[in-house]
Amino acid sequence: GDPVPLDVQGAEILAPMVRASTLALRTACLGYGADLVFGEEIIDRKIIGAVRVPSAAFGTVDYVSPRERVAVFTTRPEEKRKLIFQLGTADPALAAEAALTVCGDVRGVDVNM
């Protein structure tokens, strides 16, 4: 579909922070009233090919690397309308593929080239 404008005027936003913008911090900030939260930067090649695995036990959605067998990105359904996925990339085609991988679970994608 068409992009939906994002009005950030006066919004309380958790800025992206390296190795800090994890699910735990994002959840805490949303609990304290943040309007938007950024995830930590994930490189395009790490998210491309990751398998989306919902976890009923934890109430999360994990994107698991089939090679490393670890979650490279974790979110919760209640974050969806307020979470910006931060994508590190140097290639427009890989960026598009990576964004399509997670677009169903996030509000937007912030591209860092």
mmCIF file of C-alpha atoms in Angstrom:
data_model
loop_
_atom_site.group_PDB
_atom_site.id
_atom_site.type_symbol
_atom_site.label_atom_id
_atom_site.label_comp_id
_atom_site.label_asym_id
_atom_site.label_seq_id
_atom_site.Cartn_x
_atom_site.Cartn_y
_atom_site.Cartn_z
ATOM 1 C CA GLY A 1 0.000 0.000 0.000
ATOM 2 C CA ASP A 2 0.834 3.644 0.045
ATOM 3 C CA PRO A 3 3.106 4.992 2.786
ATOM 4 C CA VAL A 4 1.302 6.369 5.822
ATOM 5 C CA PRO A 5 2.650 9.734 7.005
ATOM 6 C CA LEU A 6 4.183 9.694 10.459
ATOM 7 C CA ASP A 7 3.561 12.842 12.496
ATOM 8 C CA VAL A 8 6.248 13.169 15.155
ATOM 9 C CA GLN A 9 5.442 16.739 16.220
ATOM 10 C CA GLY A 10 5.527 16.711 20.031
ATOM 11 C CA ALA A 11 6.029 12.940 20.188
ATOM 12 C CA GLU A 12 8.036 11.208 22.903
ATOM 13 C CA ILE A 13 10.498 8.998 21.020
ATOM 14 C CA LEU A 14 13.080 6.465 22.161
ATOM 15 C CA ALA A 15 15.999 7.249 19.864
ATOM 16 C CA PRO A 16 17.972 4.376 18.370
ATOM 17 C CA MET A 17 20.885 3.312 20.551
ATOM 18 C CA VAL A 18 23.535 0.748 19.654
ATOM 19 C CA ARG A 19 23.216 -2.427 21.764
ATOM 20 C CA ALA A 20 20.583 -0.746 23.945
ATOM 21 C CA SER A 21 17.331 -0.471 21.978
ATOM 22 C CA THR A 22 16.380 -4.050 22.794
ATOM 23 C CA LEU A 23 12.904 -5.379 23.467
ATOM 24 C CA ALA A 24 13.297 -4.827 27.222
ATOM 25 C CA LEU A 25 14.153 -1.116 26.909
ATOM 26 C CA ARG A 26 11.523 -0.534 24.221
ATOM 27 C CA THR A 27 8.862 -2.193 26.389
ATOM 28 C CA ALA A 28 9.841 -0.084 29.408
ATOM 29 C CA CYS A 29 9.768 3.140 27.379
ATOM 30 C CA LEU A 30 6.365 2.302 25.906
ATOM 31 C CA GLY A 31 5.159 1.627 29.446
ATOM 32 C CA TYR A 32 6.302 5.121 30.435
ATOM 33 C CA GLY A 33 4.400 6.662 27.535
ATOM 34 C CA ALA A 34 6.742 6.722 24.535
ATOM 35 C CA ASP A 35 4.889 7.344 21.278
ATOM 36 C CA LEU A 36 7.553 5.694 19.102
ATOM 37 C CA VAL A 37 10.514 3.427 19.787
ATOM 38 C CA PHE A 38 13.424 2.517 17.549
ATOM 39 C CA GLY A 39 15.003 -0.911 17.557
ATOM 40 C CA GLU A 40 18.727 -1.416 17.512
ATOM 41 C CA GLU A 41 20.367 -1.312 14.088
ATOM 42 C CA ILE A 42 20.356 -4.636 12.270
ATOM 43 C CA ILE A 43 22.354 -5.172 9.085
ATOM 44 C CA ASP A 44 20.346 -6.138 5.996
ATOM 45 C CA ARG A 45 22.069 -9.495 5.470
ATOM 46 C CA LYS A 46 21.324 -10.573 9.054
ATOM 47 C CA ILE A 47 17.560 -10.125 8.697
ATOM 48 C CA ILE A 48 17.239 -11.379 5.105
ATOM 49 C CA GLY A 49 16.484 -15.056 5.249
ATOM 50 C CA ALA A 50 15.612 -14.971 8.934
ATOM 51 C CA VAL A 51 12.621 -17.107 9.791
ATOM 52 C CA ARG A 52 9.680 -15.436 11.550
ATOM 53 C CA VAL A 53 8.881 -17.520 14.636
ATOM 54 C CA PRO A 54 5.991 -16.497 16.922
ATOM 55 C CA SER A 55 6.522 -17.622 20.519
ATOM 56 C CA ALA A 56 3.296 -18.186 22.431
ATOM 57 C CA ALA A 57 5.292 -18.923 25.587
ATOM 58 C CA PHE A 58 6.900 -15.463 25.617
ATOM 59 C CA GLY A 59 4.358 -13.489 23.579
ATOM 60 C CA THR A 60 7.068 -12.460 21.134
ATOM 61 C CA VAL A 61 7.836 -12.693 17.458
ATOM 62 C CA ASP A 62 11.422 -13.739 16.840
ATOM 63 C CA TYR A 63 13.296 -13.467 13.563
ATOM 64 C CA VAL A 64 15.687 -16.379 13.774
ATOM 65 C CA SER A 65 18.822 -16.827 11.688
ATOM 66 C CA PRO A 66 18.718 -20.357 10.289
ATOM 67 C CA ARG A 67 22.536 -20.480 10.192
ATOM 68 C CA GLU A 68 23.241 -19.215 13.685
ATOM 69 C CA ARG A 69 19.964 -20.479 15.197
ATOM 70 C CA VAL A 70 19.578 -17.324 17.276
ATOM 71 C CA ALA A 71 17.053 -14.506 17.172
ATOM 72 C CA VAL A 72 18.483 -11.518 15.316
ATOM 73 C CA PHE A 73 15.382 -9.408 16.038
ATOM 74 C CA THR A 74 12.610 -9.804 18.599
ATOM 75 C CA THR A 75 9.392 -7.849 18.931
ATOM 76 C CA ARG A 76 5.963 -8.148 20.518
ATOM 77 C CA PRO A 77 2.623 -7.631 18.754
ATOM 78 C CA GLU A 78 1.740 -4.685 21.031
ATOM 79 C CA GLU A 79 4.793 -2.766 19.698
ATOM 80 C CA LYS A 80 3.694 -2.982 16.065
ATOM 81 C CA ARG A 81 2.133 0.489 15.684
ATOM 82 C CA LYS A 82 4.979 2.210 17.568
ATOM 83 C CA LEU A 83 8.144 0.376 16.503
ATOM 84 C CA ILE A 84 10.596 1.643 13.899
ATOM 85 C CA PHE A 85 12.981 -1.027 12.590
ATOM 86 C CA GLN A 86 16.480 0.408 12.137
ATOM 87 C CA LEU A 87 18.168 -1.102 9.089
ATOM 88 C CA GLY A 88 21.857 -0.843 8.279
ATOM 89 C CA THR A 89 22.586 -1.245 4.581
ATOM 90 C CA ALA A 90 24.759 -0.139 1.690
ATOM 91 C CA ASP A 91 22.664 -1.696 -1.072
ATOM 92 C CA PRO A 92 19.180 -0.524 -2.110
ATOM 93 C CA ALA A 93 18.108 -3.980 -3.319
ATOM 94 C CA LEU A 94 19.160 -5.649 -0.062
ATOM 95 C CA ALA A 95 17.499 -2.843 1.904
ATOM 96 C CA ALA A 96 14.202 -3.448 0.126
ATOM 97 C CA GLU A 97 14.401 -7.194 0.724
ATOM 98 C CA ALA A 98 15.240 -6.702 4.399
ATOM 99 C CA ALA A 99 12.418 -4.186 4.881
ATOM 100 C CA LEU A 100 9.933 -6.576 3.293
ATOM 101 C CA THR A 101 11.058 -9.266 5.731
ATOM 102 C CA VAL A 102 9.912 -7.309 8.807
ATOM 103 C CA CYS A 103 7.331 -4.861 7.457
ATOM 104 C CA GLY A 104 4.388 -6.840 8.822
ATOM 105 C CA ASP A 105 5.594 -6.417 12.407
ATOM 106 C CA VAL A 106 6.724 -2.769 12.524
ATOM 107 C CA ARG A 107 5.368 0.735 11.937
ATOM 108 C CA GLY A 108 8.245 1.792 9.744
ATOM 109 C CA VAL A 109 11.816 1.218 8.655
ATOM 110 C CA ASP A 110 14.664 3.686 9.241
ATOM 111 C CA VAL A 111 17.417 3.134 6.674
ATOM 112 C CA ASN A 112 21.025 3.889 7.619
ATOM 113 C CA MET A 113 23.318 3.818 4.590
#
